[in-house]
JSON list of N, CA and C in Angstrom, two decimals:
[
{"chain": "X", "resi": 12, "resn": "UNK", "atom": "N", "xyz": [0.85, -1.20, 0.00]},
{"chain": "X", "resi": 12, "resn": "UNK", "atom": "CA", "xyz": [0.00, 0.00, 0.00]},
{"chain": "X", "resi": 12, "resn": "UNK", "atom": "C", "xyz": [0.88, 1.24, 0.00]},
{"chain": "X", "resi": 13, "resn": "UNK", "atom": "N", "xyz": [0.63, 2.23, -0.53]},
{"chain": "X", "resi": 13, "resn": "UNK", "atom": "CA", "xyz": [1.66, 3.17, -0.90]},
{"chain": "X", "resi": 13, "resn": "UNK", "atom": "C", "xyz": [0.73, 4.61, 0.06]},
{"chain": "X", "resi": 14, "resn": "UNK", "atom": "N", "xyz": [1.50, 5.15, 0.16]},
{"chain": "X", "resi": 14, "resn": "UNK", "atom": "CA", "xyz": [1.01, 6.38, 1.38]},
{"chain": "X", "resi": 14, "resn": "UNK", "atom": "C", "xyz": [1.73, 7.68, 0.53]},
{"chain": "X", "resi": 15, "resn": "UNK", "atom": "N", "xyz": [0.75, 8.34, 0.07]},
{"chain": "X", "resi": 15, "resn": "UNK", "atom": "CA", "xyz": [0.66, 9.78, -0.84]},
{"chain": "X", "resi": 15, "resn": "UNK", "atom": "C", "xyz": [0.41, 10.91, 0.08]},
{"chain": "X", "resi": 16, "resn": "UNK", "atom": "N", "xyz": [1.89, 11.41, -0.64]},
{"chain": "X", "resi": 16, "resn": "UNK", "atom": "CA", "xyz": [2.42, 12.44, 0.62]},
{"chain": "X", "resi": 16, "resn": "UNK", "atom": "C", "xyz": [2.09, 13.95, -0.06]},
{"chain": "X", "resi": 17, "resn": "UNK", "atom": "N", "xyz": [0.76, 14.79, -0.34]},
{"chain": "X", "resi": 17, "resn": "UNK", "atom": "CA", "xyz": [0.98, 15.84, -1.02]},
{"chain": "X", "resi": 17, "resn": "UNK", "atom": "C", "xyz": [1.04, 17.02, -0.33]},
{"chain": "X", "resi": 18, "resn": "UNK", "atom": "N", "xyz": [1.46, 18.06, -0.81]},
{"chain": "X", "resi": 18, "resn": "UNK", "atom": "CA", "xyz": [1.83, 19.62, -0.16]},
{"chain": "X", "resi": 18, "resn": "UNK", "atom": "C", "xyz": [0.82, 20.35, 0.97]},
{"chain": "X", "resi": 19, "resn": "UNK", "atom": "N", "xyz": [-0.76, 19.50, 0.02]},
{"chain": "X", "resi": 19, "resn": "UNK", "atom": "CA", "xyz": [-1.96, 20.31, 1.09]},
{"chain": "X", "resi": 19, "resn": "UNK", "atom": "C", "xyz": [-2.25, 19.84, 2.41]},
{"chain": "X", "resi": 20, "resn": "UNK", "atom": "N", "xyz": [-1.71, 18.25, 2.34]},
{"chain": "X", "resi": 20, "resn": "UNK", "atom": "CA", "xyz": [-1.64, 17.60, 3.38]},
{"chain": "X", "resi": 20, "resn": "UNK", "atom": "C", "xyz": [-0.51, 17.44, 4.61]},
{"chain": "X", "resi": 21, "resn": "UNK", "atom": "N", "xyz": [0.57, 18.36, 4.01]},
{"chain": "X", "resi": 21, "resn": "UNK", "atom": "CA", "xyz": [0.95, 18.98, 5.11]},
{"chain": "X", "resi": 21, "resn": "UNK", "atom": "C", "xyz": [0.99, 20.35, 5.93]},
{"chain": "X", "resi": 22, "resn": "UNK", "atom": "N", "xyz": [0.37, 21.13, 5.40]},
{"chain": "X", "resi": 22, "resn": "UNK", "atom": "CA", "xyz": [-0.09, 22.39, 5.38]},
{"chain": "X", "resi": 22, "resn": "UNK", "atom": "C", "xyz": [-0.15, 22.36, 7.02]},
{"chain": "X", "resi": 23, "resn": "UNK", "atom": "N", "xyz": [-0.98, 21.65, 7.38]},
{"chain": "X", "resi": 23, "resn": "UNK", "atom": "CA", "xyz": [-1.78, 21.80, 8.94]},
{"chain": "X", "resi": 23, "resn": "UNK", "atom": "C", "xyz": [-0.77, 21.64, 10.17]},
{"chain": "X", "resi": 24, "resn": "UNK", "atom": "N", "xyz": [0.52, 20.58, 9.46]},
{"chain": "X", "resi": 24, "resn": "UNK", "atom": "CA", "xyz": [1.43, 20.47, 10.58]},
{"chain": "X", "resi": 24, "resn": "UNK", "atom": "C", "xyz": [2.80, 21.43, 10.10]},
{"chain": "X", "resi": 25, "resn": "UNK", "atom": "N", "xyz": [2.76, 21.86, 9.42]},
{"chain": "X", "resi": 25, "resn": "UNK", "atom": "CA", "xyz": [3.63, 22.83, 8.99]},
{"chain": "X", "resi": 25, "resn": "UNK", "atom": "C", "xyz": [3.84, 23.77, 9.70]},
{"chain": "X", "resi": 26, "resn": "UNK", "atom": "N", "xyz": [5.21, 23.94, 10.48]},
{"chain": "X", "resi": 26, "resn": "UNK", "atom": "CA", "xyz": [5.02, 25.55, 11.69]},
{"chain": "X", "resi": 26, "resn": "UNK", "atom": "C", "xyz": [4.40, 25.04, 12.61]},
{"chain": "X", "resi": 27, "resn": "UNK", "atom": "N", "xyz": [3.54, 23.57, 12.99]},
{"chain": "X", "resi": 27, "resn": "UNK", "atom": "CA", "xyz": [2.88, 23.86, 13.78]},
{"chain": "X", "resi": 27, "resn": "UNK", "atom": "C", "xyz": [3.57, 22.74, 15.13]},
{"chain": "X", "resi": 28, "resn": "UNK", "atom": "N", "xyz": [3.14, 21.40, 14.82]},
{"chain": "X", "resi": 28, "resn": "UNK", "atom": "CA", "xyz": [4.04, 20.07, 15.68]},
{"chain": "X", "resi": 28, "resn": "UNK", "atom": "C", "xyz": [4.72, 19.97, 15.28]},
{"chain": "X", "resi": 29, "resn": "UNK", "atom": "N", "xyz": [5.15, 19.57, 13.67]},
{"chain": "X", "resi": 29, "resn": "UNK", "atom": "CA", "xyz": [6.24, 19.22, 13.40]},
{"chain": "X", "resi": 29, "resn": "UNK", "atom": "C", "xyz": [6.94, 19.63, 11.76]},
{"chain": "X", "resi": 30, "resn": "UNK", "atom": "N", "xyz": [8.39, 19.37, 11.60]},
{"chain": "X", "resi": 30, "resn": "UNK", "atom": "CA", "xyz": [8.71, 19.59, 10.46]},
{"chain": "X", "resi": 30, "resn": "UNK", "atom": "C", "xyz": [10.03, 18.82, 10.11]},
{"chain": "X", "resi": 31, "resn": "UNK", "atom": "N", "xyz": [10.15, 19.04, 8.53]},
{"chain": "X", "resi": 31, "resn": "UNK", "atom": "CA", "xyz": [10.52, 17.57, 7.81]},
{"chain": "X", "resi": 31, "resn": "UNK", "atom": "C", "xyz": [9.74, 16.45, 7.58]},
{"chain": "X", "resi": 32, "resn": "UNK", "atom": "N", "xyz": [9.08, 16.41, 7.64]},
{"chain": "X", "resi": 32, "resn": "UNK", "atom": "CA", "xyz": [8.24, 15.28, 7.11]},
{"chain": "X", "resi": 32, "resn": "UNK", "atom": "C", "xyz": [8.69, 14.77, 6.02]},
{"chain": "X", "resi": 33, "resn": "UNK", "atom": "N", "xyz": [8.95, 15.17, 4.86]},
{"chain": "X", "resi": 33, "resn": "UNK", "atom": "CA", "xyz": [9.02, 14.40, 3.95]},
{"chain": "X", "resi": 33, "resn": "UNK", "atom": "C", "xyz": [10.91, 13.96, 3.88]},
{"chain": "X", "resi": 34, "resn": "UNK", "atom": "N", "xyz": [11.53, 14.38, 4.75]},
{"chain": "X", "resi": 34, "resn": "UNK", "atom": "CA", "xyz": [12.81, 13.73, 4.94]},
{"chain": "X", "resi": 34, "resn": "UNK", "atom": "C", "xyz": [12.47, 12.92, 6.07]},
{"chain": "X", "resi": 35, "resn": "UNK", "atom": "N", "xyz": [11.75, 12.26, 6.53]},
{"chain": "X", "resi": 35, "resn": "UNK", "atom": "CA", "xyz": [11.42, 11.51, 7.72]},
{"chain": "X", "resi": 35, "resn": "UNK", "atom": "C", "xyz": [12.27, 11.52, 9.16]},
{"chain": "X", "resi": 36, "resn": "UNK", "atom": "N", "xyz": [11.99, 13.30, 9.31]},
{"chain": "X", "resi": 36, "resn": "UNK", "atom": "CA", "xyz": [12.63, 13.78, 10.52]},
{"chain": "X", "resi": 36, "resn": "UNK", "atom": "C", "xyz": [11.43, 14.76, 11.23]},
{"chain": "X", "resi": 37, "resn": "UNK", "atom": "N", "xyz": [11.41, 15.11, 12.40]},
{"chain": "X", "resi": 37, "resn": "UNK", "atom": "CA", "xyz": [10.68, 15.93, 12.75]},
{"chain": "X", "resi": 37, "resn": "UNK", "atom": "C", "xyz": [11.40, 16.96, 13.93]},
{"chain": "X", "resi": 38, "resn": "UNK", "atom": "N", "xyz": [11.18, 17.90, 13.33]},
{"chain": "X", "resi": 38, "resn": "UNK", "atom": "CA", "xyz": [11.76, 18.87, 14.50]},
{"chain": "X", "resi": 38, "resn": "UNK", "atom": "C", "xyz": [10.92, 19.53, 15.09]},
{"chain": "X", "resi": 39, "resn": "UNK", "atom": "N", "xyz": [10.63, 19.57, 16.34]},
{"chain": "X", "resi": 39, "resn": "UNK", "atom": "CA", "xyz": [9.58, 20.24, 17.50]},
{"chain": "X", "resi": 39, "resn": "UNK", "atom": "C", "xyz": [9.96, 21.59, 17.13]},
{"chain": "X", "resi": 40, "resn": "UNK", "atom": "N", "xyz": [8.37, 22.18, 17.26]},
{"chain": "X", "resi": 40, "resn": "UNK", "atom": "CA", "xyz": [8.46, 23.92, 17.18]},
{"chain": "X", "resi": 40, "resn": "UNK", "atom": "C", "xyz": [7.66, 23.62, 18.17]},
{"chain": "X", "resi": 41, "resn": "UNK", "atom": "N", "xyz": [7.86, 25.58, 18.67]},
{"chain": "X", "resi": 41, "resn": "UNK", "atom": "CA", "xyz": [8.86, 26.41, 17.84]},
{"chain": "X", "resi": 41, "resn": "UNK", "atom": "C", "xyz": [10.08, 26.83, 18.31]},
{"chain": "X", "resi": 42, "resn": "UNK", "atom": "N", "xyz": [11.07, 26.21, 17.26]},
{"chain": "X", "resi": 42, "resn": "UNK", "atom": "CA", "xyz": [12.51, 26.49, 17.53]},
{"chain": "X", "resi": 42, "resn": "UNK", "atom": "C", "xyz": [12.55, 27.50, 15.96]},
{"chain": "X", "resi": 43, "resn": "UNK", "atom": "N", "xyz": [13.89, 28.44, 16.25]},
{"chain": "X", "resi": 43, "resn": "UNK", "atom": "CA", "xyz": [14.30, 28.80, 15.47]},
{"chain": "X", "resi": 43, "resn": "UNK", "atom": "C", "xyz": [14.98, 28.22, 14.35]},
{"chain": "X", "resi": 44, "resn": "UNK", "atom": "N", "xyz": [14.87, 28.43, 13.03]},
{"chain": "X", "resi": 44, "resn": "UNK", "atom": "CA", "xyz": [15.97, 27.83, 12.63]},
{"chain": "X", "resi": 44, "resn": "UNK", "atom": "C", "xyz": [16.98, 28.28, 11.97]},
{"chain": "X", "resi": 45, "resn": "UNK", "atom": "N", "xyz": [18.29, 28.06, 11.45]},
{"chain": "X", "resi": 45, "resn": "UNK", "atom": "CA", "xyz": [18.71, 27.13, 11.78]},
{"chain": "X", "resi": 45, "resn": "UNK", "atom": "C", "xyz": [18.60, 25.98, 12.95]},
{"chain": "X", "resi": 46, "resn": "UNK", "atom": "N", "xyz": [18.09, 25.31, 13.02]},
{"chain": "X", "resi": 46, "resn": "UNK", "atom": "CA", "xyz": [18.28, 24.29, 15.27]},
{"chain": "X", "resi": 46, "resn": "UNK", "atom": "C", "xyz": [19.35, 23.10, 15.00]},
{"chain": "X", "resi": 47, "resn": "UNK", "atom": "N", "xyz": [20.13, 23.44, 15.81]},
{"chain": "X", "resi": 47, "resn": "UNK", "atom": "CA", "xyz": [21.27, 22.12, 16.10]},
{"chain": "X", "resi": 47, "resn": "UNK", "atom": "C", "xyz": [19.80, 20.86, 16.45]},
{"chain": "X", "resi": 48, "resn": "UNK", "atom": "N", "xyz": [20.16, 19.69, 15.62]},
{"chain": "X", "resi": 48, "resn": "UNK", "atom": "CA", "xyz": [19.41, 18.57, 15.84]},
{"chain": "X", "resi": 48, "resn": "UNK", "atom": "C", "xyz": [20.06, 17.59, 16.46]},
{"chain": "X", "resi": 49, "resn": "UNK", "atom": "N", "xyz": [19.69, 16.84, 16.96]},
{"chain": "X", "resi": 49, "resn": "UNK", "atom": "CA", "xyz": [20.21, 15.61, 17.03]},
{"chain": "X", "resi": 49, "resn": "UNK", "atom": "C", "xyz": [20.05, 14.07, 16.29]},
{"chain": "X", "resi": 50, "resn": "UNK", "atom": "N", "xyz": [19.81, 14.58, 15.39]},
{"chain": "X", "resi": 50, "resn": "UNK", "atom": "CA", "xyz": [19.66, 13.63, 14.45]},
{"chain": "X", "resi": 50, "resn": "UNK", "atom": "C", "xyz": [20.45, 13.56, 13.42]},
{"chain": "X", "resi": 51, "resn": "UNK", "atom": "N", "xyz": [20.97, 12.47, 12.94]},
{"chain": "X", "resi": 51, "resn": "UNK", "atom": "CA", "xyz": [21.91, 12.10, 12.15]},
{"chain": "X", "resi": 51, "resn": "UNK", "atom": "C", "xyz": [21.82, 12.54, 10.83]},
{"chain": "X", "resi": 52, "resn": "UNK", "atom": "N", "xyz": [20.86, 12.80, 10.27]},
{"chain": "X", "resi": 52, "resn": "UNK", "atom": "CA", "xyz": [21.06, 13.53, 8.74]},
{"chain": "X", "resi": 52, "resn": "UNK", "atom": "C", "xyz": [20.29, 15.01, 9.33]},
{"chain": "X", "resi": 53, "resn": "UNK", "atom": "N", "xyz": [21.35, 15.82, 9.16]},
{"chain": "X", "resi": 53, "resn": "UNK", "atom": "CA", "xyz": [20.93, 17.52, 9.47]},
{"chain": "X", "resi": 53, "resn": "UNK", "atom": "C", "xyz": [20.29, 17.68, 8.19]},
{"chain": "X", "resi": 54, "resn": "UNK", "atom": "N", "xyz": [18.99, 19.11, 8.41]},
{"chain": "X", "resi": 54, "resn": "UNK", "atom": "CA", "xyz": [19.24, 19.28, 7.40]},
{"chain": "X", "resi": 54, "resn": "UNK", "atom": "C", "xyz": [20.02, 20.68, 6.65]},
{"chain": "X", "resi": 55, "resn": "UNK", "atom": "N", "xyz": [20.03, 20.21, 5.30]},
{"chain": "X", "resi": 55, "resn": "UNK", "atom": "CA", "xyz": [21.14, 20.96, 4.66]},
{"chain": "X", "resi": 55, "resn": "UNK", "atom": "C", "xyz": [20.36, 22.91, 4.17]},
{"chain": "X", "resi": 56, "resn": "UNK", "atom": "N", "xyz": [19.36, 23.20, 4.82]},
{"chain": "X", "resi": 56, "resn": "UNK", "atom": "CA", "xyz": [19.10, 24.53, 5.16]},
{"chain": "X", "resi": 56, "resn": "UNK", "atom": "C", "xyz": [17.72, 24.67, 5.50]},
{"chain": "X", "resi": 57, "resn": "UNK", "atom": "N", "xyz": [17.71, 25.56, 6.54]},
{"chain": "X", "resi": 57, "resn": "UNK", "atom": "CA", "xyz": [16.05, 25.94, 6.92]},
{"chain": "X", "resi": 57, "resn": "UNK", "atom": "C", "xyz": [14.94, 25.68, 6.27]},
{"chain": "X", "resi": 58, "resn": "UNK", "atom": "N", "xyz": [14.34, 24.79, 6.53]},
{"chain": "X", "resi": 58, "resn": "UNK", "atom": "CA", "xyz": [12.43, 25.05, 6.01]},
{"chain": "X", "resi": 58, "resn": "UNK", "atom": "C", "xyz": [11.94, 25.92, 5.82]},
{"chain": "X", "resi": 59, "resn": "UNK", "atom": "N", "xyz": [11.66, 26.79, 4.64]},
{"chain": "X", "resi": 59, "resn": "UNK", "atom": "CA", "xyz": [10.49, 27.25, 4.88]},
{"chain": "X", "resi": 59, "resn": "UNK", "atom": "C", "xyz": [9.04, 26.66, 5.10]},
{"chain": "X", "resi": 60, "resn": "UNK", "atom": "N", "xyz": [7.86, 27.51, 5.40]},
{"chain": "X", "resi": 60, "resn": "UNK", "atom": "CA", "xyz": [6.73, 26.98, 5.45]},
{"chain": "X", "resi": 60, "resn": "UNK", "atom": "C", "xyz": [5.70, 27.46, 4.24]},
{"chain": "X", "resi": 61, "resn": "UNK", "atom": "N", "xyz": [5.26, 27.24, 3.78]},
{"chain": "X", "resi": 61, "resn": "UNK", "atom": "CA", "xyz": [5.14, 26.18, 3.31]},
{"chain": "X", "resi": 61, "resn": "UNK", "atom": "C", "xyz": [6.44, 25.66, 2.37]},
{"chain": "X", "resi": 62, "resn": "UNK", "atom": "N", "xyz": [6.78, 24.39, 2.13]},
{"chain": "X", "resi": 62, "resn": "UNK", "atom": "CA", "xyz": [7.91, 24.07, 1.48]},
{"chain": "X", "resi": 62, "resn": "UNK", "atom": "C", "xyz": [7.39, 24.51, -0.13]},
{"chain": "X", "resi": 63, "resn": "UNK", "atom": "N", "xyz": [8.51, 24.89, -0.64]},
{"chain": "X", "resi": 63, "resn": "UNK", "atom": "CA", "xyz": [8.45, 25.40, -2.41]},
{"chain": "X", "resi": 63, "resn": "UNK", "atom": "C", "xyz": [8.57, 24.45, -3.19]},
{"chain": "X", "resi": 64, "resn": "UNK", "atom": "N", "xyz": [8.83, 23.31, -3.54]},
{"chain": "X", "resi": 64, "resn": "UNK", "atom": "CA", "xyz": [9.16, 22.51, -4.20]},
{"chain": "X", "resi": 64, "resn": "UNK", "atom": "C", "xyz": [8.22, 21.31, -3.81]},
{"chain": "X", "resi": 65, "resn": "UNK", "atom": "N", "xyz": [7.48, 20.89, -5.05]},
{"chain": "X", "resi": 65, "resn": "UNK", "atom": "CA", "xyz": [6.97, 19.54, -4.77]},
{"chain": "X", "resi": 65, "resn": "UNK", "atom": "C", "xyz": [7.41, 18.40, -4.24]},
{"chain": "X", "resi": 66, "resn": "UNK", "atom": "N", "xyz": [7.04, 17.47, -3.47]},
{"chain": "X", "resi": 66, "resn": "UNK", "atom": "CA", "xyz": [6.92, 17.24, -2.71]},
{"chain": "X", "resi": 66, "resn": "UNK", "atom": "C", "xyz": [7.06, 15.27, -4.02]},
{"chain": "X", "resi": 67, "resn": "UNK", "atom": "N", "xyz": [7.91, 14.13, -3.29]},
{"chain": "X", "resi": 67, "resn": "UNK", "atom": "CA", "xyz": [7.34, 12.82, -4.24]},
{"chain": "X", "resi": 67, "resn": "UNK", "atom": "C", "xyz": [6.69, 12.49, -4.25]},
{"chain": "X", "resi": 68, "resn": "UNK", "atom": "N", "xyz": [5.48, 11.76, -5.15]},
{"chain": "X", "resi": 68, "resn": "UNK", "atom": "CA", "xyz": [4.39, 11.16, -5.02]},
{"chain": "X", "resi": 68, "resn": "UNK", "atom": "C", "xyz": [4.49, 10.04, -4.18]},
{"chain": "X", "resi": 69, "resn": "UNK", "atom": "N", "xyz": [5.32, 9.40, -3.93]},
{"chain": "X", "resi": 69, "resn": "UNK", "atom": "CA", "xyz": [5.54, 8.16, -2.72]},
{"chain": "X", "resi": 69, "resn": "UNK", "atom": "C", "xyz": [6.35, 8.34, -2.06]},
{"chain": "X", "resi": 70, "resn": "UNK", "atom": "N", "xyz": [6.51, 7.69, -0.99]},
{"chain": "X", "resi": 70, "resn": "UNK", "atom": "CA", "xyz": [7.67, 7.79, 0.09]},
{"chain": "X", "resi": 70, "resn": "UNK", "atom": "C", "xyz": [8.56, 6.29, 0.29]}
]
């Protein structure tokens, strides 16, 4: 079963619980970012909200 990840459907958690989603990380807000993570793949520059770039049809 394949789980369809699109832009509108993250809208709601965007800025809000969590972010990265579609790199399968989540960083608790609200922190500023840049935020030192502790997680092993940083990412390689700030989120905006909403993210600009589409998003894969699968994960």
């Amino acid at each position: 079963m394949n789980i369809y990840f699109k832009p509108e459907m993250l809208t709601e958690l965007s800025g809000n619980e969590m972010s990265g989603i579609e790199g399968g990380l989540a960083l608790p807000r609200p922190f500023p970012l840049p935020y030192p993570t502790p997680f092993p793949f940083p990412k390689p520059f700030p989120l905006p909200d909403p993210m600009p770039w589409p998003l894969p049809d699968t994960i």
